[in-house]
XYZ file of N, CA, C and O in Angstrom:
720
model
N 0.841 -1.169 0.000
C 0.000 0.000 0.000
C 0.887 1.234 0.000
O 1.636 1.453 0.933
N 0.796 2.017 -1.024
C 1.679 3.160 -1.215
C 0.883 4.450 -1.246
O -0.219 4.490 -1.767
N 1.487 5.492 -0.710
C 0.966 6.838 -0.877
C 2.111 7.710 -1.357
O 3.204 7.669 -0.802
N 1.861 8.477 -2.419
C 2.836 9.404 -2.982
C 2.191 10.776 -3.000
O 1.029 10.910 -3.413
N 2.911 11.793 -2.539
C 2.373 13.149 -2.487
C 3.390 14.138 -3.046
O 4.596 13.990 -2.843
N 2.884 15.134 -3.755
C 3.719 16.213 -4.291
C 2.997 17.531 -4.034
O 1.838 17.697 -4.421
N 3.684 18.450 -3.354
C 3.074 19.723 -2.988
C 3.608 20.908 -3.797
O 3.310 22.052 -3.485
N 4.382 20.641 -4.825
C 4.981 21.703 -5.622
C 6.429 21.953 -5.257
O 7.176 22.565 -6.015
N 6.837 21.466 -4.103
C 8.217 21.606 -3.642
C 8.825 20.246 -3.320
O 9.917 19.939 -3.743
N 8.087 19.444 -2.557
C 8.576 18.145 -2.124
C 7.774 17.013 -2.759
O 6.552 17.104 -2.880
N 8.488 15.964 -3.136
C 7.896 14.718 -3.599
C 8.181 13.698 -2.507
O 9.342 13.439 -2.200
N 7.131 13.154 -1.909
C 7.316 12.266 -0.763
C 6.523 10.987 -0.949
O 5.492 10.966 -1.624
N 7.018 9.914 -0.338
C 6.337 8.623 -0.373
C 6.711 7.828 0.864
O 7.722 8.098 1.510
N 5.889 6.844 1.185
C 6.245 5.892 2.232
C 7.275 4.928 1.652
O 7.614 5.000 0.471
N 7.756 4.008 2.480
C 8.802 3.078 2.019
C 8.353 1.625 2.059
O 9.164 0.734 1.853
N 7.087 1.380 2.308
C 6.623 0.009 2.528
C 6.332 -0.717 1.222
O 5.724 -0.167 0.319
N 6.746 -1.962 1.158
C 6.333 -2.866 0.094
C 5.476 -3.926 0.768
O 5.866 -4.489 1.782
N 4.313 -4.189 0.211
C 3.477 -5.231 0.807
C 3.036 -6.190 -0.277
O 2.917 -5.829 -1.442
N 2.840 -7.403 0.123
C 2.375 -8.440 -0.789
C 1.707 -9.512 0.037
O 1.294 -9.271 1.157
N 1.640 -10.697 -0.521
C 0.988 -11.771 0.211
C 1.658 -12.038 1.560
O 1.000 -12.196 2.562
N 2.997 -12.103 1.566
C 3.683 -12.414 2.813
C 4.918 -11.552 3.037
O 5.688 -11.819 3.931
N 5.127 -10.539 2.219
C 6.378 -9.783 2.299
C 6.091 -8.340 2.670
O 5.239 -7.705 2.091
N 6.833 -7.842 3.651
C 6.799 -6.431 3.984
C 8.244 -6.010 4.215
O 8.987 -6.674 4.906
N 8.618 -4.911 3.629
C 9.979 -4.410 3.742
C 9.876 -2.922 4.008
O 9.015 -2.252 3.455
N 10.763 -2.389 4.815
C 10.623 -1.005 5.233
C 11.690 -0.073 4.681
O 11.767 1.067 5.090
N 12.487 -0.473 3.733
C 13.552 0.396 3.260
C 13.565 0.565 1.748
O 14.584 0.846 1.161
N 12.446 0.402 1.085
C 12.393 0.515 -0.362
C 12.101 1.951 -0.763
O 11.121 2.552 -0.325
N 12.965 2.526 -1.585
C 12.785 3.889 -2.054
C 11.980 3.858 -3.347
O 12.448 3.341 -4.351
N 10.788 4.412 -3.332
C 9.887 4.372 -4.479
C 10.079 5.551 -5.420
O 9.369 5.674 -6.408
N 11.015 6.434 -5.103
C 11.291 7.591 -5.947
C 12.630 7.365 -6.640
O 13.622 7.066 -5.996
N 12.641 7.523 -7.967
C 13.871 7.355 -8.746
C 14.128 8.611 -9.550
O 13.192 9.268 -10.004
N 15.398 8.897 -9.753
C 15.766 9.993 -10.650
C 16.200 9.357 -11.966
O 17.114 8.556 -12.009
N 15.497 9.698 -13.044
C 15.801 9.170 -14.371
C 16.046 10.386 -15.265
O 15.104 11.097 -15.605
N 17.304 10.604 -15.611
C 17.649 11.811 -16.363
C 17.337 13.030 -15.520
O 17.751 13.126 -14.376
N 16.578 13.958 -16.068
C 16.203 15.174 -15.345
C 14.869 15.034 -14.622
O 14.383 15.997 -14.041
N 14.276 13.842 -14.632
C 12.951 13.638 -14.052
C 13.029 12.835 -12.757
O 13.887 11.976 -12.594
N 12.108 13.140 -11.864
C 11.874 12.309 -10.682
C 10.631 11.487 -10.964
O 9.602 12.027 -11.376
N 10.721 10.180 -10.733
C 9.597 9.279 -10.969
C 9.262 8.579 -9.663
O 10.128 7.974 -9.033
N 7.996 8.678 -9.263
C 7.510 7.987 -8.069
C 6.383 7.063 -8.505
O 5.385 7.514 -9.065
N 6.567 5.762 -8.274
C 5.602 4.758 -8.733
C 4.927 4.065 -7.568
O 5.541 3.854 -6.527
N 3.679 3.678 -7.792
C 2.999 2.810 -6.837
C 2.317 1.697 -7.618
O 2.049 1.827 -8.804
N 2.102 0.602 -6.936
C 1.516 -0.560 -7.586
C 2.518 -1.690 -7.641
O 3.467 -1.748 -6.867
N 2.291 -2.600 -8.560
C 3.144 -3.782 -8.683
C 4.575 -3.412 -9.032
O 4.817 -2.625 -9.953
N 5.525 -3.985 -8.303
C 6.943 -3.696 -8.541
C 7.362 -4.051 -9.969
O 8.068 -3.264 -10.607
N 6.943 -5.208 -10.546
C 7.334 -5.477 -11.939
C 6.858 -4.387 -12.911
O 7.559 -4.047 -13.853
N 5.675 -3.837 -12.667
C 5.178 -2.750 -13.516
C 6.034 -1.507 -13.345
O 6.351 -0.816 -14.322
N 6.438 -1.219 -12.114
C 7.303 -0.059 -11.856
C 8.619 -0.190 -12.596
O 9.090 0.758 -13.236
N 9.218 -1.361 -12.531
C 10.501 -1.599 -13.203
C 10.344 -1.483 -14.710
O 11.147 -0.827 -15.380
N 9.296 -2.110 -15.263
C 9.065 -2.052 -16.713
C 8.844 -0.615 -17.179
O 9.373 -0.195 -18.211
N 8.087 0.166 -16.396
C 7.831 1.551 -16.781
C 9.117 2.375 -16.772
O 9.386 3.137 -17.704
N 9.923 2.235 -15.720
C 11.161 3.016 -15.630
C 12.130 2.654 -16.750
O 12.796 3.523 -17.304
N 12.205 1.371 -17.126
C 13.053 0.970 -18.263
C 12.561 1.623 -19.542
O 13.348 2.126 -20.339
N 11.249 1.609 -19.756
C 10.693 2.230 -20.955
C 10.917 3.742 -20.940
O 11.266 4.332 -21.961
N 10.765 4.369 -19.780
C 10.931 5.826 -19.688
C 12.352 6.235 -20.062
O 12.551 7.265 -20.699
N 13.341 5.409 -19.678
C 14.734 5.703 -20.026
C 14.964 5.652 -21.530
O 15.791 6.375 -22.064
N 14.247 4.776 -22.228
C 14.414 4.604 -23.673
C 13.039 4.487 -24.320
O 12.534 3.394 -24.539
N 12.445 5.631 -24.645
C 11.086 5.650 -25.174
C 11.012 5.319 -26.664
O 9.947 5.396 -27.266
N 12.138 4.910 -27.250
C 12.101 4.440 -28.636
C 11.515 3.030 -28.706
O 11.075 2.597 -29.758
N 11.529 2.335 -27.581
C 10.960 0.981 -27.515
C 9.449 1.083 -27.330
O 8.928 2.116 -26.886
N 8.715 0.007 -27.640
C 7.256 0.030 -27.442
C 6.902 0.215 -25.966
O 7.640 -0.219 -25.079
N 5.761 0.835 -25.718
C 5.291 1.006 -24.342
C 5.083 -0.366 -23.709
O 4.622 -1.288 -24.364
N 5.397 -0.488 -22.415
C 5.166 -1.780 -21.747
C 3.678 -2.036 -21.582
O 2.877 -1.106 -21.471
N 3.292 -3.303 -21.563
C 1.902 -3.690 -21.385
C 1.628 -3.823 -19.890
O 1.713 -4.904 -19.320
N 1.318 -2.695 -19.262
C 1.098 -2.688 -17.821
C -0.348 -3.002 -17.459
O -0.665 -3.212 -16.300
N -1.237 -3.034 -18.450
C -2.652 -3.284 -18.187
C -2.866 -4.673 -17.613
O -3.751 -4.888 -16.781
N -2.040 -5.639 -18.019
C -2.213 -7.006 -17.530
C -1.804 -7.140 -16.063
O -2.191 -8.090 -15.400
N -1.032 -6.200 -15.573
C -0.634 -6.236 -14.173
C -1.728 -5.619 -13.309
O -2.543 -4.821 -13.776
N -1.726 -5.994 -12.051
C -2.805 -5.620 -11.154
C -2.912 -4.111 -10.944
O -4.007 -3.561 -10.941
N -1.810 -3.451 -10.779
C -1.869 -2.093 -10.275
C -0.653 -1.299 -10.738
O 0.468 -1.791 -10.664
N -0.866 -0.065 -11.189
C 0.240 0.824 -11.529
C -0.254 2.254 -11.654
O -1.258 2.519 -12.308
N 0.458 3.170 -11.022
C 0.291 4.616 -11.171
C 1.651 5.237 -10.920
O 2.465 4.663 -10.197
N 1.886 6.408 -11.494
C 3.146 7.098 -11.259
C 2.944 8.600 -11.356
O 2.042 9.085 -12.040
N 3.828 9.310 -10.670
C 3.961 10.756 -10.838
C 5.347 11.012 -11.384
O 6.328 10.396 -10.931
N 5.431 11.887 -12.357
C 6.722 12.294 -12.914
C 6.838 13.805 -12.754
O 5.936 14.547 -13.143
N 7.939 14.234 -12.155
C 8.212 15.653 -12.016
C 9.401 15.955 -12.931
O 10.482 15.410 -12.741
N 9.179 16.832 -13.912
C 10.275 17.210 -14.809
C 9.979 18.604 -15.369
O 8.836 18.932 -15.676
N 11.024 19.380 -15.495
C 10.904 20.737 -16.042
C 9.823 21.549 -15.333
O 9.021 22.229 -15.971
N 9.785 21.458 -14.009
C 8.827 22.190 -13.174
C 7.368 21.849 -13.487
O 6.464 22.627 -13.218
N 7.144 20.674 -14.069
C 5.788 20.211 -14.359
C 5.602 18.848 -13.717
O 6.552 18.098 -13.526
N 4.340 18.529 -13.387
C 4.030 17.227 -12.798
C 3.050 16.513 -13.720
O 2.100 17.102 -14.224
N 3.333 15.227 -13.945
C 2.508 14.394 -14.815
C 2.055 13.160 -14.059
O 2.837 12.534 -13.342
N 0.795 12.783 -14.245
C 0.262 11.522 -13.756
C 0.351 10.537 -14.915
O 0.054 10.877 -16.058
N 0.766 9.305 -14.623
C 0.872 8.257 -15.639
C 0.052 7.064 -15.174
O 0.138 6.650 -14.020
N -0.731 6.491 -16.093
C -1.564 5.342 -15.761
C -1.037 4.075 -16.426
O 0.045 4.074 -17.013
N -1.813 3.000 -16.368
C -1.393 1.692 -16.882
C -1.092 1.683 -18.377
O -0.341 0.844 -18.839
N -1.705 2.562 -19.139
C -1.463 2.573 -20.578
C -0.381 3.593 -20.959
O -0.215 3.928 -22.123
N 0.345 4.072 -19.952
C 1.471 5.003 -20.130
C 1.042 6.311 -20.795
O 1.772 6.875 -21.606
N -0.141 6.770 -20.452
C -0.604 8.076 -20.915
C -0.216 9.106 -19.868
O -0.404 8.896 -18.675
N 0.316 10.235 -20.315
C 0.768 11.295 -19.426
C -0.308 12.378 -19.363
O -0.765 12.861 -20.393
N -0.697 12.752 -18.143
C -1.666 13.823 -17.933
C -1.007 14.855 -17.028
O -0.594 14.538 -15.910
N -0.886 16.091 -17.527
C -0.268 17.140 -16.716
C -1.249 17.609 -15.648
O -2.431 17.830 -15.923
N -0.750 17.745 -14.413
C -1.558 18.160 -13.278
C -0.932 19.371 -12.592
O 0.222 19.714 -12.853
N -1.688 19.963 -11.695
C -1.201 21.090 -10.909
C -1.152 20.641 -9.449
O -2.121 20.063 -8.950
N -0.008 20.866 -8.763
C 0.072 20.449 -7.360
C -0.867 21.285 -6.486
O -1.199 22.394 -6.868
N -1.280 20.746 -5.347
C -0.857 19.479 -4.763
C -1.565 18.297 -5.428
O -2.686 18.428 -5.902
N -0.880 17.168 -5.426
C -1.423 15.943 -6.000
C -0.944 14.756 -5.165
O 0.168 14.766 -4.655
N -1.793 13.754 -5.029
C -1.421 12.529 -4.320
C -2.012 11.346 -5.074
O -3.079 11.457 -5.680
N -1.295 10.233 -5.050
C -1.770 8.995 -5.660
C -1.520 7.848 -4.684
O -0.777 7.994 -3.718
N -2.114 6.710 -4.968
C -1.924 5.526 -4.142
C -3.077 5.320 -3.177
O -4.063 6.068 -3.174
N -2.930 4.310 -2.337
C -4.031 3.903 -1.465
C -4.392 4.940 -0.411
O -5.525 4.977 0.050
N -3.463 5.781 -0.031
C -3.744 6.808 0.974
C -3.907 8.189 0.382
O -3.795 9.193 1.095
N -4.197 8.263 -0.924
C -4.216 9.562 -1.601
C -5.273 10.511 -1.049
O -5.031 11.721 -0.972
N -6.415 10.011 -0.651
C -7.466 10.903 -0.131
C -7.034 11.557 1.172
O -7.269 12.745 1.391
N -6.371 10.782 2.045
C -5.877 11.341 3.297
C -4.767 12.360 3.020
O -4.734 13.434 3.617
N -3.864 12.017 2.116
C -2.747 12.911 1.796
C -3.247 14.204 1.152
O -2.770 15.301 1.487
N -4.187 14.099 0.218
C -4.729 15.306 -0.422
C -5.443 16.187 0.605
O -5.271 17.408 0.601
N -6.224 15.579 1.473
C -6.901 16.349 2.517
C -5.907 17.083 3.394
O -6.101 18.258 3.723
N -4.831 16.401 3.760
C -3.803 17.020 4.603
C -3.131 18.186 3.879
O -2.943 19.264 4.462
N -2.773 17.980 2.603
C -2.106 19.063 1.865
C -3.049 20.242 1.645
O -2.630 21.401 1.732
N -4.313 19.985 1.361
C -5.272 21.080 1.179
C -5.520 21.835 2.479
O -5.915 22.999 2.460
N -5.247 21.183 3.598
C -5.367 21.835 4.904
C -4.068 22.518 5.325
O -3.985 23.060 6.421
N -3.036 22.466 4.451
C -1.800 23.185 4.739
C -0.580 22.348 5.044
O 0.501 22.886 5.278
N -0.697 21.034 5.055
C 0.447 20.164 5.342
C 1.373 20.089 4.134
O 0.937 20.231 2.991
N 2.653 19.863 4.394
C 3.610 19.612 3.312
C 3.397 18.192 2.803
O 2.674 17.396 3.424
N 4.034 17.849 1.704
C 3.929 16.483 1.170
C 4.430 15.467 2.191
O 3.828 14.409 2.372
N 5.520 15.789 2.872
C 6.078 14.883 3.877
C 5.098 14.675 5.019
O 4.837 13.541 5.444
N 4.515 15.758 5.515
C 3.531 15.646 6.589
C 2.295 14.887 6.115
O 1.706 14.103 6.864
N 1.914 15.093 4.857
C 0.746 14.406 4.301
C 0.954 12.893 4.274
O 0.032 12.121 4.569
N 2.169 12.451 3.928
C 2.463 11.011 3.926
C 2.359 10.461 5.344
O 1.789 9.388 5.572
N 2.890 11.186 6.309
C 2.823 10.723 7.694
C 1.378 10.652 8.183
O 0.999 9.725 8.893
N 0.548 11.603 7.770
C -0.870 11.575 8.136
C -1.569 10.391 7.466
O -2.341 9.670 8.101
N -1.281 10.161 6.188
C -1.875 9.026 5.483
C -1.457 7.709 6.139
O -2.258 6.772 6.234
N -0.221 7.635 6.611
C 0.246 6.418 7.282
C -0.556 6.122 8.543
O -0.798 4.960 8.868
N -0.979 7.162 9.243
C -1.771 6.975 10.461
C -3.166 6.450 10.146
O -3.840 5.920 11.010
N -3.597 6.599 8.899
C -4.950 6.194 8.518
C -5.084 4.711 8.239
O -6.183 4.230 8.025
N -3.985 3.980 8.210
C -4.044 2.552 7.892
C -4.941 1.823 8.865
O -4.863 2.024 10.072
N -5.787 0.964 8.350
C -6.767 0.290 9.201
C -6.357 -1.113 9.607
O -7.063 -1.751 10.369
N -5.220 -1.618 9.100
C -4.818 -2.967 9.474
C -4.496 -2.996 10.961
O -3.916 -2.074 11.497
N -4.825 -4.088 11.654
C -4.748 -4.093 13.108
C -3.365 -4.323 13.701
O -3.209 -4.167 14.888
N -2.370 -4.730 12.944
C -1.091 -5.055 13.571
C -0.017 -4.043 13.205
O -0.132 -3.312 12.245
N 1.044 -4.026 13.999
C 2.129 -3.067 13.775
C 2.844 -3.324 12.453
O 3.450 -2.430 11.894
N 2.733 -4.538 11.899
C 3.351 -4.821 10.601
C 2.811 -3.896 9.519
O 3.435 -3.695 8.506
N 1.631 -3.341 9.733
C 1.024 -2.516 8.707
C 1.528 -1.084 8.731
O 1.189 -0.307 7.854
N 2.292 -0.707 9.738
C 2.752 0.678 9.808
C 3.824 0.949 8.762
O 4.724 0.151 8.549
N 3.729 2.080 8.104
C 4.792 2.541 7.229
C 5.724 3.350 8.102
O 5.345 4.395 8.598
N 6.924 2.867 8.325
C 7.769 3.491 9.324
C 8.750 4.497 8.765
O 9.429 5.151 9.517
N 8.856 4.638 7.468
C 9.745 5.642 6.902
C 9.013 6.439 5.847
O 8.148 5.935 5.161
N 9.396 7.682 5.738
C 8.920 8.532 4.658
C 10.141 9.018 3.910
O 11.080 9.525 4.511
N 10.157 8.822 2.594
C 11.253 9.322 1.753
C 10.777 10.623 1.130
O 9.653 10.700 0.634
N 11.614 11.651 1.153
C 11.202 12.953 0.660
C 12.319 13.578 -0.167
O 13.458 13.661 0.277
N 12.016 14.002 -1.395
C 12.958 14.703 -2.248
C 12.502 16.143 -2.404
O 11.319 16.403 -2.655
N 13.428 17.080 -2.276
C 13.168 18.460 -2.673
C 13.473 18.504 -4.165
O 14.627 18.478 -4.567
N 12.453 18.502 -4.997
C 12.656 18.344 -6.436
C 13.158 19.620 -7.105
O 13.435 19.622 -8.291
N 13.322 20.692 -6.342
C 13.875 21.917 -6.920
C 15.388 21.812 -7.065
O 15.991 22.562 -7.800
N 16.004 20.902 -6.320
C 17.456 20.763 -6.308
C 17.834 19.309 -6.520
O 17.054 18.419 -6.250
N 19.058 19.073 -6.970
C 19.565 17.705 -7.060
C 20.154 17.340 -5.707
O 21.324 17.570 -5.443
N 19.322 16.802 -4.846
C 19.760 16.471 -3.493
C 19.365 15.050 -3.162
O 18.453 14.492 -3.754
N 20.067 14.474 -2.214
C 19.730 13.141 -1.734
C 18.430 13.221 -0.948
O 18.108 14.257 -0.364
N 17.659 12.135 -0.895
C 16.394 12.184 -0.158
C 16.624 12.284 1.333
O 17.624 11.812 1.853
N 15.684 12.902 1.986
C 15.689 12.968 3.429
C 14.814 11.825 3.926
O 13.712 11.631 3.430
N 15.326 11.048 4.866
C 14.558 9.940 5.423
C 13.984 10.381 6.758
O 14.710 10.851 7.622
N 12.698 10.235 6.913
C 12.028 10.639 8.132
C 11.402 9.401 8.741
O 10.652 8.692 8.086
N 11.723 9.119 9.998
C 11.196 7.927 10.672
C 9.944 8.295 11.447
O 9.928 9.267 12.181
N 8.888 7.498 11.285
C 7.666 7.700 12.049
C 7.768 7.041 13.421
O 6.988 7.328 14.289
N 8.688 6.115 13.585
C 8.938 5.479 14.873
C 10.354 5.841 15.293
O 11.225 6.021 14.440
N 10.625 5.927 16.600
C 12.011 6.148 17.020
C 12.909 5.039 16.458
O 12.490 3.884 16.368
N 14.131 5.386 16.093
C 15.032 4.437 15.449
C 15.268 3.194 16.302
O 15.304 2.087 15.780
N 15.399 3.358 17.636
C 15.660 2.179 18.475
C 14.479 1.202 18.436
O 14.667 0.002 18.467
N 13.237 1.722 18.344
C 12.082 0.833 18.217
C 12.065 0.146 16.860
O 11.774 -1.035 16.740
N 12.377 0.912 15.821
C 12.431 0.356 14.477
C 13.462 -0.760 14.391
O 13.182 -1.835 13.881
N 14.673 -0.518 14.925
C 15.723 -1.534 14.887
C 15.295 -2.807 15.608
O 15.458 -3.907 15.090
N 14.729 -2.661 16.800
C 14.285 -3.826 17.561
C 13.152 -4.558 16.870
O 13.115 -5.794 16.825
N 12.236 -3.809 16.303
C 11.103 -4.384 15.589
C 11.572 -5.197 14.384
O 11.144 -6.325 14.163
N 12.485 -4.629 13.590
C 12.980 -5.334 12.401
C 13.781 -6.575 12.782
O 13.666 -7.607 12.125
N 14.573 -6.500 13.856
C 15.320 -7.673 14.318
C 14.355 -8.780 14.740
O 14.573 -9.945 14.447
N 13.284 -8.400 15.441
C 12.299 -9.386 15.872
C 11.692 -10.096 14.659
O 11.626 -11.324 14.626
N 11.242 -9.337 13.662
C 10.593 -9.956 12.508
C 11.574 -10.715 11.630
O 11.219 -11.715 11.014
N 12.838 -10.290 11.579
C 13.853 -11.078 10.874
C 13.995 -12.447 11.531
O 14.094 -13.462 10.853
N 14.014 -12.469 12.871
C 14.132 -13.734 13.588
C 12.902 -14.612 13.330
O 13.028 -15.801 13.052
N 11.713 -14.025 13.406
C 10.491 -14.777 13.144
C 10.531 -15.343 11.733
O 10.221 -16.506 11.495
N 10.923 -14.508 10.784
C 10.970 -14.920 9.374
C 11.969 -16.064 9.181
O 11.672 -17.062 8.553
N 13.172 -15.922 9.745
C 14.233 -16.908 9.543
C 14.004 -18.202 10.315
O 14.453 -19.263 9.891
N 13.320 -18.137 11.451
C 13.105 -19.320 12.282
C 11.825 -20.073 11.941
O 11.545 -21.104 12.526
N 11.032 -19.569 11.032
C 9.758 -20.200 10.702
C 9.988 -21.333 9.694
O 10.406 -21.095 8.571
N 9.704 -22.584 10.071
C 9.955 -23.717 9.166
C 9.002 -23.742 7.968
O 9.242 -24.439 7.004
N 7.911 -22.978 8.030
C 6.940 -22.976 6.936
C 7.287 -21.976 5.834
O 6.681 -21.952 4.789
N 8.261 -21.114 6.119
C 8.663 -20.129 5.119
C 9.920 -20.632 4.441
O 10.939 -20.850 5.073
N 9.830 -20.834 3.163
C 10.969 -21.331 2.386
C 11.638 -20.140 1.694
O 10.985 -19.332 1.065
N 12.943 -20.041 1.832
C 13.697 -19.010 1.125
C 14.740 -19.696 0.268
O 15.132 -20.829 0.497
N 15.185 -18.985 -0.744
C 16.189 -19.557 -1.651
C 17.544 -19.609 -1.006
O 17.918 -18.870 -0.196
């Protein structure tokens, strides 16, 4: 479940990857491709296929319709574009949010929150009952400059470290989970 927000200055997203049995807390969903920042949500294979195509648009557009889910925001030349499964670009005006928490993020930004704050607010809206559902990091790029992302933790680092160690142990000690 991903939320991506852009307020005209900052492009921010959570760091969670979720699937049937996998959750990871350190995945950066924002990529710099040439002069553009691309933030994708949805199926990871679709994200990879789209970014490869974006780098070399002389190739045919990827067939993302067959995949379950895909949306992206592209920030380039001081413009923001929404991209859907058929790789159609629609220019938008910030603030804009996409992904499962987009309504919460848009509400927060329209009430005056930055994109980073909007992601943190959207993270609080998750309805899953266990702590595994928390998005514990927010990645934020200031798209006006070529800068490294700022990582913002929603949980204190010592809690995050202990939590991840616990789940690594559970994952590794579980005889029903097969890894390569």
